[in-house]
XYZ file of C-alpha atoms in Angstrom:
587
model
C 0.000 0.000 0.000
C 1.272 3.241 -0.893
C 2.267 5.298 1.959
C 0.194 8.358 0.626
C -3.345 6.404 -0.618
C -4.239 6.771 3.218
C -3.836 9.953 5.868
C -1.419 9.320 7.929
C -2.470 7.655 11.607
C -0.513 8.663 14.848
C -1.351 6.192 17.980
C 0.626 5.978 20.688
C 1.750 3.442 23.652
C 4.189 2.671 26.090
C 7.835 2.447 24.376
C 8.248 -1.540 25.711
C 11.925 -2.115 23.456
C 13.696 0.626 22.148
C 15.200 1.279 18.876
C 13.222 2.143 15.915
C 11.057 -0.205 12.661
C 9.814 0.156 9.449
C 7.650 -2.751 8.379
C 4.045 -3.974 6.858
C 1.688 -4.550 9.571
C 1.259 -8.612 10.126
C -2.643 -8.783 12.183
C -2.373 -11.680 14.543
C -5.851 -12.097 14.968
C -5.542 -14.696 18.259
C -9.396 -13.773 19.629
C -10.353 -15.801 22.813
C -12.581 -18.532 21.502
C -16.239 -18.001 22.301
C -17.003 -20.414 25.454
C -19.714 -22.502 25.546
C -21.922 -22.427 28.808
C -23.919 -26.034 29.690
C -25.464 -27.567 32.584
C -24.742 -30.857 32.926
C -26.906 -34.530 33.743
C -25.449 -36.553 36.693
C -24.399 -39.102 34.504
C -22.281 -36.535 32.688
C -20.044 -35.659 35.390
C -17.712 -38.148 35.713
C -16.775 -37.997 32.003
C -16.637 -34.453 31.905
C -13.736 -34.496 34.652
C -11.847 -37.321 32.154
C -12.603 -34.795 29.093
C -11.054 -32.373 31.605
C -7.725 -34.315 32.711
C -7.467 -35.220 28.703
C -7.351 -31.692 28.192
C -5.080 -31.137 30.689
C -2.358 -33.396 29.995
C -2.506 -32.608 26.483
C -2.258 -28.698 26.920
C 1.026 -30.031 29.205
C 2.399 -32.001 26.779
C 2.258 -29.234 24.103
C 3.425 -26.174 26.333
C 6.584 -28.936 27.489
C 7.586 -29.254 23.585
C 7.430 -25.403 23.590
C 9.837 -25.041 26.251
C 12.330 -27.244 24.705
C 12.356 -25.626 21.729
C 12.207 -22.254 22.822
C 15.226 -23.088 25.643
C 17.539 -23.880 22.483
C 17.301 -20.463 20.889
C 15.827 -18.459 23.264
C 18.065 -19.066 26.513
C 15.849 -20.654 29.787
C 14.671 -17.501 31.095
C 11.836 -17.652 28.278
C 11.755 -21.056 28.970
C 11.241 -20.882 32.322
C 8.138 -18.645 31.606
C 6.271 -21.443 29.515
C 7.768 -23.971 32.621
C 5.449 -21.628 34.950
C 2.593 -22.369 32.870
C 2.941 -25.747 32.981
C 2.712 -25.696 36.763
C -0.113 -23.654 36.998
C -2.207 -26.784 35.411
C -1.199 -28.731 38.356
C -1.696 -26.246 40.421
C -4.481 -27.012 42.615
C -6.123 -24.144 43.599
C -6.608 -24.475 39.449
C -7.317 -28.108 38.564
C -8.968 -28.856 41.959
C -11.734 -25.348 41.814
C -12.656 -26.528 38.198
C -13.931 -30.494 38.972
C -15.480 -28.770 42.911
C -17.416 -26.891 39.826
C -17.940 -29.462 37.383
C -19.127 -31.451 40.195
C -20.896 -29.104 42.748
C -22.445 -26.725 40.097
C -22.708 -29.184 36.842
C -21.555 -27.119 34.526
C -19.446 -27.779 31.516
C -15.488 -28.026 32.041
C -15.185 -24.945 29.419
C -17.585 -22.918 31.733
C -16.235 -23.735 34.800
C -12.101 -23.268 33.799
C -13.311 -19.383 32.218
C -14.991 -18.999 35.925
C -11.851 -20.168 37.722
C -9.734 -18.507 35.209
C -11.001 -15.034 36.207
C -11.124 -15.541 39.975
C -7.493 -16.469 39.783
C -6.703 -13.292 37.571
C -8.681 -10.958 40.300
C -5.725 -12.301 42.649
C -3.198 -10.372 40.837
C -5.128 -6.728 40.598
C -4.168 -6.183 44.214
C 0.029 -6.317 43.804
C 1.558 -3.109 43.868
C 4.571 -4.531 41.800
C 3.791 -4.140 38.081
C 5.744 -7.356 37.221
C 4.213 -9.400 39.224
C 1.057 -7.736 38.452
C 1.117 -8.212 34.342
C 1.299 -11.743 35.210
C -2.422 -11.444 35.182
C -2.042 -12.646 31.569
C -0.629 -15.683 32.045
C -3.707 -16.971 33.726
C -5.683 -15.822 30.706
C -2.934 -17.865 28.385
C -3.079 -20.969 30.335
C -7.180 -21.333 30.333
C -7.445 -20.779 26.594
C -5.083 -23.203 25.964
C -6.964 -25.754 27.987
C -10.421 -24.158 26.576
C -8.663 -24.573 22.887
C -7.751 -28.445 23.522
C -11.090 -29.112 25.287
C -12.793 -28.286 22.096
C -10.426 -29.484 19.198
C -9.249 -26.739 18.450
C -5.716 -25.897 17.090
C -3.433 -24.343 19.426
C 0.164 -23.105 18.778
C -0.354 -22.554 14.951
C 2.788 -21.981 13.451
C 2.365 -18.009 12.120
C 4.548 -17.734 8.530
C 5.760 -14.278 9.163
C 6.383 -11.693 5.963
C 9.860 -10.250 6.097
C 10.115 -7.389 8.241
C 6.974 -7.213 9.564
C 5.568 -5.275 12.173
C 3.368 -8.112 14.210
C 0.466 -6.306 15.632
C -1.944 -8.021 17.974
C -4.501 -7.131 20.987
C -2.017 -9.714 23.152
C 0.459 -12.138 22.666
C 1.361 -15.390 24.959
C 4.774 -15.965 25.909
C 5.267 -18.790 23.013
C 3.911 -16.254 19.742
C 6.151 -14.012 21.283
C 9.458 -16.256 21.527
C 8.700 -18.332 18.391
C 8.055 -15.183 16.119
C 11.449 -13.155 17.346
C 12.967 -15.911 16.582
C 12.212 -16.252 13.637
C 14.352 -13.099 11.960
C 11.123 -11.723 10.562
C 9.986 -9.467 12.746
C 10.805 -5.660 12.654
C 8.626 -4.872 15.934
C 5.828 -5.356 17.997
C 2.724 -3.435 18.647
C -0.244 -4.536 20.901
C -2.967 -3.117 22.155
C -2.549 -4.440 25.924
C 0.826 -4.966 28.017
C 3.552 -2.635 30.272
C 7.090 -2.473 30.418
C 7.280 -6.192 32.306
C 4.577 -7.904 29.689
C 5.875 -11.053 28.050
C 5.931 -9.385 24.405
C 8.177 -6.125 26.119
C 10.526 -8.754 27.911
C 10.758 -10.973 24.502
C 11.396 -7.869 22.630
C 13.958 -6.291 24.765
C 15.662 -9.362 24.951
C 16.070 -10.058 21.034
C 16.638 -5.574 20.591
C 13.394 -5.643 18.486
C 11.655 -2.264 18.395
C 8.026 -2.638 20.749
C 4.810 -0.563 22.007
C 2.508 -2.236 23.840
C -0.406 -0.721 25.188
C -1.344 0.847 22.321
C -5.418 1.117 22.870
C -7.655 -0.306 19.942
C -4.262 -0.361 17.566
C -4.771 -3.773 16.414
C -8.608 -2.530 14.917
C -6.677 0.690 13.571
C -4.690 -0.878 12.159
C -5.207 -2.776 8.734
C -2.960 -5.590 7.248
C -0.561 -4.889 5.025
C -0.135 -0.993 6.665
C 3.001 0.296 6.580
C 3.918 0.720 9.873
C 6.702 3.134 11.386
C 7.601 2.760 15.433
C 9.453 4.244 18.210
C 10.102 1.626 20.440
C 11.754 4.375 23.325
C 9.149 7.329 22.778
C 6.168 4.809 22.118
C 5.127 5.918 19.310
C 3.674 4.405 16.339
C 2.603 6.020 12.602
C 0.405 4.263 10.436
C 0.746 5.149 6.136
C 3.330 7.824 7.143
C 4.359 10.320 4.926
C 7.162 10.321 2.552
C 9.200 12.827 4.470
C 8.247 11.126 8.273
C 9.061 7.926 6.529
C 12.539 9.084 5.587
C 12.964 10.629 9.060
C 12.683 7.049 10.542
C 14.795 5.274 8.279
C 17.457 7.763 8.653
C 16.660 7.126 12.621
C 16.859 3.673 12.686
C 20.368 4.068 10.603
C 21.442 6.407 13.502
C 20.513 3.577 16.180
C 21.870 0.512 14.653
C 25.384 2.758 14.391
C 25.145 3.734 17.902
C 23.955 -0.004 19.017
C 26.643 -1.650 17.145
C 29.125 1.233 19.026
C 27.795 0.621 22.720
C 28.490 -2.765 22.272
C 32.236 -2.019 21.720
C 32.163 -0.513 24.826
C 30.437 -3.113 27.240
C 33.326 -4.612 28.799
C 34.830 -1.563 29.657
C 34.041 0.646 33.149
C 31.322 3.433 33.164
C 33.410 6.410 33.257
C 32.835 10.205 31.906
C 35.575 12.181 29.782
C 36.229 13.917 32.865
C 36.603 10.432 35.227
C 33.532 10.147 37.362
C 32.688 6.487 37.801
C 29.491 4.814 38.006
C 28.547 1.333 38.012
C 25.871 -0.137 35.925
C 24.096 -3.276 37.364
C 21.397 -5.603 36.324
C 17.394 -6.259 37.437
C 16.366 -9.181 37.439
C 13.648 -12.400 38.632
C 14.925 -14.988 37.753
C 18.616 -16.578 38.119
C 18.536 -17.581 34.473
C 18.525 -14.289 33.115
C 22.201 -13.948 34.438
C 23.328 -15.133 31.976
C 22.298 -12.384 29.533
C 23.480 -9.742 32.376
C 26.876 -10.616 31.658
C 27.134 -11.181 28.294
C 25.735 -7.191 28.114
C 28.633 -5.941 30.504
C 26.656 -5.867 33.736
C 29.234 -4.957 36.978
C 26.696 -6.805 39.421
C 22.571 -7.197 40.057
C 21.325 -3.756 41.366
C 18.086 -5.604 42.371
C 17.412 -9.325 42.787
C 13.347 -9.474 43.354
C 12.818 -12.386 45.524
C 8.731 -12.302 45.100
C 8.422 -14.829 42.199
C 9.039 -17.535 44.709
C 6.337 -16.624 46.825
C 3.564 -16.672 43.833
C 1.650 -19.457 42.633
C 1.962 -21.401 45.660
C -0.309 -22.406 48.664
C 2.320 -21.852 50.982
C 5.451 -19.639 51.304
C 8.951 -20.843 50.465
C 10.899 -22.584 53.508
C 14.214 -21.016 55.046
C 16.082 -24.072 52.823
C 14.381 -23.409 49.483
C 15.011 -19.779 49.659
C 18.996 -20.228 50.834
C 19.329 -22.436 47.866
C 18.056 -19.492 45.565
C 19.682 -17.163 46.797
C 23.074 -19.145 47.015
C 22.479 -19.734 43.590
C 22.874 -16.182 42.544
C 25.470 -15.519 44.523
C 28.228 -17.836 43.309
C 26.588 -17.606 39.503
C 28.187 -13.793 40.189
C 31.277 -14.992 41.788
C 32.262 -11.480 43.739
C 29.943 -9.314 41.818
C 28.170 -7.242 44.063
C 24.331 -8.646 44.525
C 21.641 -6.324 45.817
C 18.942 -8.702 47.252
C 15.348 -7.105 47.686
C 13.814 -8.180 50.492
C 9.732 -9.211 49.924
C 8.073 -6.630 48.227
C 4.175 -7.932 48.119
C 0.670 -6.925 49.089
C -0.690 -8.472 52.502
C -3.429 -10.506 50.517
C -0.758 -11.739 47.961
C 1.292 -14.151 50.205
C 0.358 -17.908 50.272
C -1.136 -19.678 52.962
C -3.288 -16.815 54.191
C -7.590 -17.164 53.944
C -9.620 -14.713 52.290
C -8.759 -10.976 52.545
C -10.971 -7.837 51.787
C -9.778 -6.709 48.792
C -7.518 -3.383 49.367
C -8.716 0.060 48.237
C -5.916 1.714 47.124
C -3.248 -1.433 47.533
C -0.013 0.660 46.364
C -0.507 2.371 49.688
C -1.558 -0.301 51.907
C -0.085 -3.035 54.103
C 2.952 -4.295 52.042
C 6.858 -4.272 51.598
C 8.640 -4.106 54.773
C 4.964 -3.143 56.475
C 3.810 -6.699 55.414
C 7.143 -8.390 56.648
C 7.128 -6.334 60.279
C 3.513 -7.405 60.469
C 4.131 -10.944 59.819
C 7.715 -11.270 61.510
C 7.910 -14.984 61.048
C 7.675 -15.144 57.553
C 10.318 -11.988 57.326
C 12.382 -14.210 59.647
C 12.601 -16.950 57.296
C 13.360 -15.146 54.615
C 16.202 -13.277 56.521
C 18.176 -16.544 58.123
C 18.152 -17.622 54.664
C 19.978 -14.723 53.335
C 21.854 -14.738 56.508
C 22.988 -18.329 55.332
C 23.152 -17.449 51.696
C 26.266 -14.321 52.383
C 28.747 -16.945 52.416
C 28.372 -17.624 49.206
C 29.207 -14.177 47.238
C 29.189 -10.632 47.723
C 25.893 -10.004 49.223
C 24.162 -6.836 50.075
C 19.836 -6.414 51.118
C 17.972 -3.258 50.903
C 14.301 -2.918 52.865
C 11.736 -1.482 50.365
C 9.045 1.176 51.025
C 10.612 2.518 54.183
C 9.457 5.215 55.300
C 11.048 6.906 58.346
C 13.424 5.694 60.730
C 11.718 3.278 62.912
C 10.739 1.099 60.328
C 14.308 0.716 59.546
C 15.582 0.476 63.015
C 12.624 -2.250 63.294
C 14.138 -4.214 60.210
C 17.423 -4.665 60.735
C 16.694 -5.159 64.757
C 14.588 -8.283 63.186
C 17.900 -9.154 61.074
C 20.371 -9.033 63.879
C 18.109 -11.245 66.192
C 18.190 -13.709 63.349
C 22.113 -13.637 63.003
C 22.370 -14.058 66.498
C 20.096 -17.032 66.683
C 21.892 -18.912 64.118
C 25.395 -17.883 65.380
C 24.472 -19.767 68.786
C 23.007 -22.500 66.539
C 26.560 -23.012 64.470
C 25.656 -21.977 61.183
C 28.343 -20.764 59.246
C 27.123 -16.887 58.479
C 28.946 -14.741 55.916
C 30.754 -11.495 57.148
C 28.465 -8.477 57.721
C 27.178 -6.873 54.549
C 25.732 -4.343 53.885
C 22.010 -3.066 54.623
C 20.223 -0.527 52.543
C 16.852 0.672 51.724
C 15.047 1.640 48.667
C 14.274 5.209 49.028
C 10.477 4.758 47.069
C 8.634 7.484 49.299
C 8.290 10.956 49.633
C 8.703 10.733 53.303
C 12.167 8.644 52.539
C 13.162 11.770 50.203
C 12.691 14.273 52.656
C 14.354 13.021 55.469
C 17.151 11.108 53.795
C 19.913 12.842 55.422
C 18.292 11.268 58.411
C 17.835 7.604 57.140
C 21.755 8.051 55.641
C 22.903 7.774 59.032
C 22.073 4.317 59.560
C 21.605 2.897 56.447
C 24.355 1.678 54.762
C 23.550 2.931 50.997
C 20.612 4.270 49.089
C 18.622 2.473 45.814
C 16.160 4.727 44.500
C 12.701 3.107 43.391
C 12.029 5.898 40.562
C 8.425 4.183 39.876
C 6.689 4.575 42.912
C 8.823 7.733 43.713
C 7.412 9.358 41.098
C 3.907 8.271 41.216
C 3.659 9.200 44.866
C 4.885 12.329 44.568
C 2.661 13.227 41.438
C -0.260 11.969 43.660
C -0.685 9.239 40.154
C -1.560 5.567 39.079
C 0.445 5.341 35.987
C -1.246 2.415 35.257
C -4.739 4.323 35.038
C -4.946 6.006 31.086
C -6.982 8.796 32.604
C -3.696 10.087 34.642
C -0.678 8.153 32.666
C 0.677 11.175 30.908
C 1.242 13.524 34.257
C 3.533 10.553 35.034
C 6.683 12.660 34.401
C 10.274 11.566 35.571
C 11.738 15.203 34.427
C 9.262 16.746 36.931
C 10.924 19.755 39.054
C 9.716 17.936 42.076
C 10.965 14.700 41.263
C 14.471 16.016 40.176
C 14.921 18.058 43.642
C 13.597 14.960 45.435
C 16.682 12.947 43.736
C 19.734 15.911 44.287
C 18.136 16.220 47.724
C 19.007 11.903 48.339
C 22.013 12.300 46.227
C 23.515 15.157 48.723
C 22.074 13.191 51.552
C 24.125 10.164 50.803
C 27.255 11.809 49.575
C 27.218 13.966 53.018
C 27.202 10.493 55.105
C 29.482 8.778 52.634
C 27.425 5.843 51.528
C 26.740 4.819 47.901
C 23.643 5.843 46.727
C 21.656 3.908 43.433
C 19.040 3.979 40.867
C 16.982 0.705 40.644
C 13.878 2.085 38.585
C 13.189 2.444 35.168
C 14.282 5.779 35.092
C 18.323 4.212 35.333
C 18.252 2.792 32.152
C 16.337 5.065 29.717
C 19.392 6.864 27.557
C 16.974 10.101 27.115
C 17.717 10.169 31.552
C 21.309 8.775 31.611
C 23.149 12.650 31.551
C 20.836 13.672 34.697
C 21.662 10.639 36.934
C 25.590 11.540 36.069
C 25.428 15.323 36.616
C 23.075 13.930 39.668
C 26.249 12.266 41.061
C 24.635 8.706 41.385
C 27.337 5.517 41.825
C 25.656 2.782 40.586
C 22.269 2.310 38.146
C 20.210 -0.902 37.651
C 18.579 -1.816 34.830
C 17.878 -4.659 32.198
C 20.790 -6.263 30.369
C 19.763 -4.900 26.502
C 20.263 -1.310 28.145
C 23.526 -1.762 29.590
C 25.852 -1.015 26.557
C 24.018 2.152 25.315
C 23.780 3.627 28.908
C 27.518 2.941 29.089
C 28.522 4.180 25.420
C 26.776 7.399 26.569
C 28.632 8.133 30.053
C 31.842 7.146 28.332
C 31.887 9.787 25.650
C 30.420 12.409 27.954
C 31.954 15.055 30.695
C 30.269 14.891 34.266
C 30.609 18.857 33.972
C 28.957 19.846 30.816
C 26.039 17.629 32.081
C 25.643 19.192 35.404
C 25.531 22.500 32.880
C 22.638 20.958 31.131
C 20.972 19.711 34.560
C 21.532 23.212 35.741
C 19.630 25.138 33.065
C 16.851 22.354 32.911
C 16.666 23.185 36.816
C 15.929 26.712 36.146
C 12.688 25.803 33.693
C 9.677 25.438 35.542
C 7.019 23.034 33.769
C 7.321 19.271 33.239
C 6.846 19.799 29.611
C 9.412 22.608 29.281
C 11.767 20.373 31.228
C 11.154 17.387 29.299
C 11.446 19.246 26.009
C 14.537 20.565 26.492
C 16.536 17.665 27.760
C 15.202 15.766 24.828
C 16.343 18.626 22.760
C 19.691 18.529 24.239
C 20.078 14.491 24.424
C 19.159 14.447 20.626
C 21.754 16.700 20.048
C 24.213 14.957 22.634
C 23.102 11.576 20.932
C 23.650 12.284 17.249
C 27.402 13.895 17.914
C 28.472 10.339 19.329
C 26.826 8.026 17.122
């Protein structure tokens, strides 16, 4: 299709993958089949339950042959997504809720795996934490696979992608995701629903292929065979451009594959400006298999090891052994890389083993983090003799998250000193101290961090919540989204007032949000003075290109004029301005 026979569409999303794509749009039309509803006779309970194990084994068999083929190209951290789905249909608050309804209520097993399906998906709206809180989908993925096999239908067709196509869909599972990156077809992504931690955004960042996810109704905007231009860091997406935008992006995407190809040069080598101010860039992650990929991208360490994912899917929490033998895992995997373990970070109502909770009002401000763990000391207990037991093996340090004054900190590591004392008298070989920080995610935390510095042994910014609480914002509701502005004059005083108040008490001070690895940011967090930013592995090299070829001065000049604007959007504008600027001299 010509790029003039239409007007030109602009949509936009939430930049999942950076780097920019030119492509036809590929519709992956992957509707949720229609589900039929029936009551059923006495007599047809008994095989309904066999047409539901059937089901069941089969959608395991199919989702194991995924994994092994997506583990041989892919790496196991995408294989250890499809491995989680394969537990969930033994799980038993799954299998065991749809026979009580087959049996109880006589309905169909389509019927009753939909109903169970969507009571298990409610579960997840309550968790602050947007990764754990996108895992929603993978509820939704499991049932339709069993719904799919239950009535004959095909699952797992193989798509035959166009070259360089831009795959637009409303969703996709882990496995369309995986199997079509693979494939070398794909130019980007685009989908309607998804955030930064969505399967398709992890797939994509993984493989450097340009996504926005998000994206509204752009799969029914969208028509196939559109040609498609994206932004994969801005989030935004043209439909039938225009000659002129289209040359604009392909002269983009020639300036990003020359920088790409350039920060890769540089991944082995340290973090340091013109003008030799060091920082040192870490790694995020879940899972111990995405190490791996950490290292391969340059990665100095892991910024911040969530420990949640054990605590999901499960009818009761982790033991102190299972946890030590994760955590040990990590550490020697890193040798004497620094690792930053989080310590739980979940909603009240989120952690196994408990009954029935009301659900929470406003659960980003409610009873979790280090408020669920000091209210529920023996399950913070556990969790802290096995990282207690774990320090031997590496070079260990835990931060607290969502502290909020002193006592809450005084309070947590009173709790970890009672547990090092108990297994000292016990004989269990402990590690020598480490160090104990907190994630400074609060306003409160902000404002009195010169306070907090004095007995915490570094700082690790949470830029997420930071920024939502202090813009009084759910940037996960549309209505509000855009005032969700890192470049905010509040939020950038909130970050030179912890940066002064950990340089004053002479302990490090980090950057574990999202904000650390975004290049458009990586010139404020240097003239900021921060030592060490987290992030995901893909980001690494271009975050490090950047600080290499730039003076620690001449940014503080830039920080220092965007200081003086007064608006968000003035702000925003002109460090963009300046970055592009910044950005095309080095490339």
């Amino acid at each position: 299709m010509s790029s003039q026979a239409t007007p030109t569409l602009n949509l936009k999303g939430i930049g999942a993958s950076p780097g920019v794509a030119v492509g036809h749009a590929y519709i992956l039309d992957r509707k949720r089949v229609r589900t039929p509803k029936l009551r059923l006779a006495e007599a047809e309970v008994d095989p309904e339950r066999m047409r539901m194990k059937t089901a069941l084994d089969l959608s395991d068999r199919q989702l194991s042959d995924l994994k092994d083929q997506i583990s041989k190209t892919e790496g196991p951290e995408h294989a250890l997504i499809l491995e989680a789905h394969r537990l969930m249909l033994h799980d038993p608050m799954f299998v065991d809720e749809v026979n009580r309804l087959i049996v109880e209520d006589r309905i169909n097993a389509e019927w009753a795996v939909r109903r169970v399906a969507r009571k298990l998906k409610h579960l997840f709206d309550n968790i602050p934490d947007e990764y754990f809180r996108e895992r929603r989908s993978d509820v939704e993925y499991v049932a339709d696979r069993v719904v799919r096999n239950l009535m004959g239908q095909v699952v797992d067709e193989e798509v035959v992608l166009p070259d360089h196509a831009v795959v637009v869909s409303h969703d996709l599972s882990p496995a369309d995701a995986a199997l079509m990156a693979r494939s070398g077809r794909v130019a980007g992504f685009v989908t309607d629903l998804g955030g930064q931690t969505s399967h398709t955004a992890i797939v994509a960042r993984a493989r450097s292929t340009p996504a926005v996810v998000g994206a509204g109704r752009a799969s029914e905007q969208i028509s196939p065979g559109d040609l498609v231009a994206l932004d994969g860091t801005r989030g935004l997406i043209l439909v039938n451009p225009t000659e002129d935008q289209l040359a604009l992006f392909h002269e983009t995407m020639r300036r990003h594959q020359e920088f790409e190809a350039k920060a890769l040069e540089a991944k082995d080598l340290p973090a340091q400006s013109t003008d030799g101010f060091r920082i040192r860039l870490v790694g995020n992650i879940e899972f111990p298999e995405e190490i791996q990929s950490l290292l391969a991208h340059g990665a100095e360490g892991i910024g911040l090891y969530r420990t949640e994912f054990m605590f999901l899917d499960r009818k009761s929490p982790p033991g102190e052994e299972e946890q030590y033998r994760a955590y040990r895992q990590v550490l020697e995997a890193m040798g004497n890389r620094p690792v930053t373990i989080r310590t739980l970070d979940l909603g009240g109502d989120k952690v196994p083993g408990k009954g029935k909770h009301e659900k929470e009002p406003n659960p980003a401000m409610g009873l979790r983090a280090i408020r669920y763990c000091l209210a529920n000391r023996e399950l913070f207990r556990v969790q802290l003799r096995a990282l207690l037991r774990a320090s031997v093996h590496g070079n260990m340090r835990m931060m607290f998250p969502l502290i909020c004054g002193m006592s809450e900190l005084r309070e947590a590591r009173s709790e970890l000193e009672a547990c090092r004392t108990e297994l000292g008298r016990a004989g269990v070989p402990l590690g020598k101290r480490f160090q104990v920080g907190i994630m400074v995610e609060t306003p409160s935390a902000a404002l009195i961090a010169d306070r907090l510095a004095q007995e915490a042994d570094f700082f690790s910014v949470g830029t997420n919540d930071l920024i939502q609480y202090s813009l009084a914002i759910d940037r996960q509701n549309r209505d509000v989204a855009y005032l969700y502005k890192p470049l905010h004059l509040s939020v950038l005083r909130s970050l030179k007032n912890i940066v002064t108040a950990a340089k004053e008490a002479g302990i490090p001070v980090a950057m574990c949000g999202e904000m650390a690895g975004d290049p458009v940011y990586a010139l404020v967090l240097l003239a900021l003075g921060f030592d060490e930013l987290s992030m995901t592995a893909g980001q690494i090299p271009t975050v490090k290109s950047i600080i290499r070829q730039s003076s620690r001065e001449d940014a503080q000049r830039m920080l220092d004029a965007a200081m003086d604007l007064t608006t968000a959007e003035e702000i925003e504008r002109y460090i963009r301005t300046e970055m592009d600027r910044r950005l095309s001299d080095l490339a």
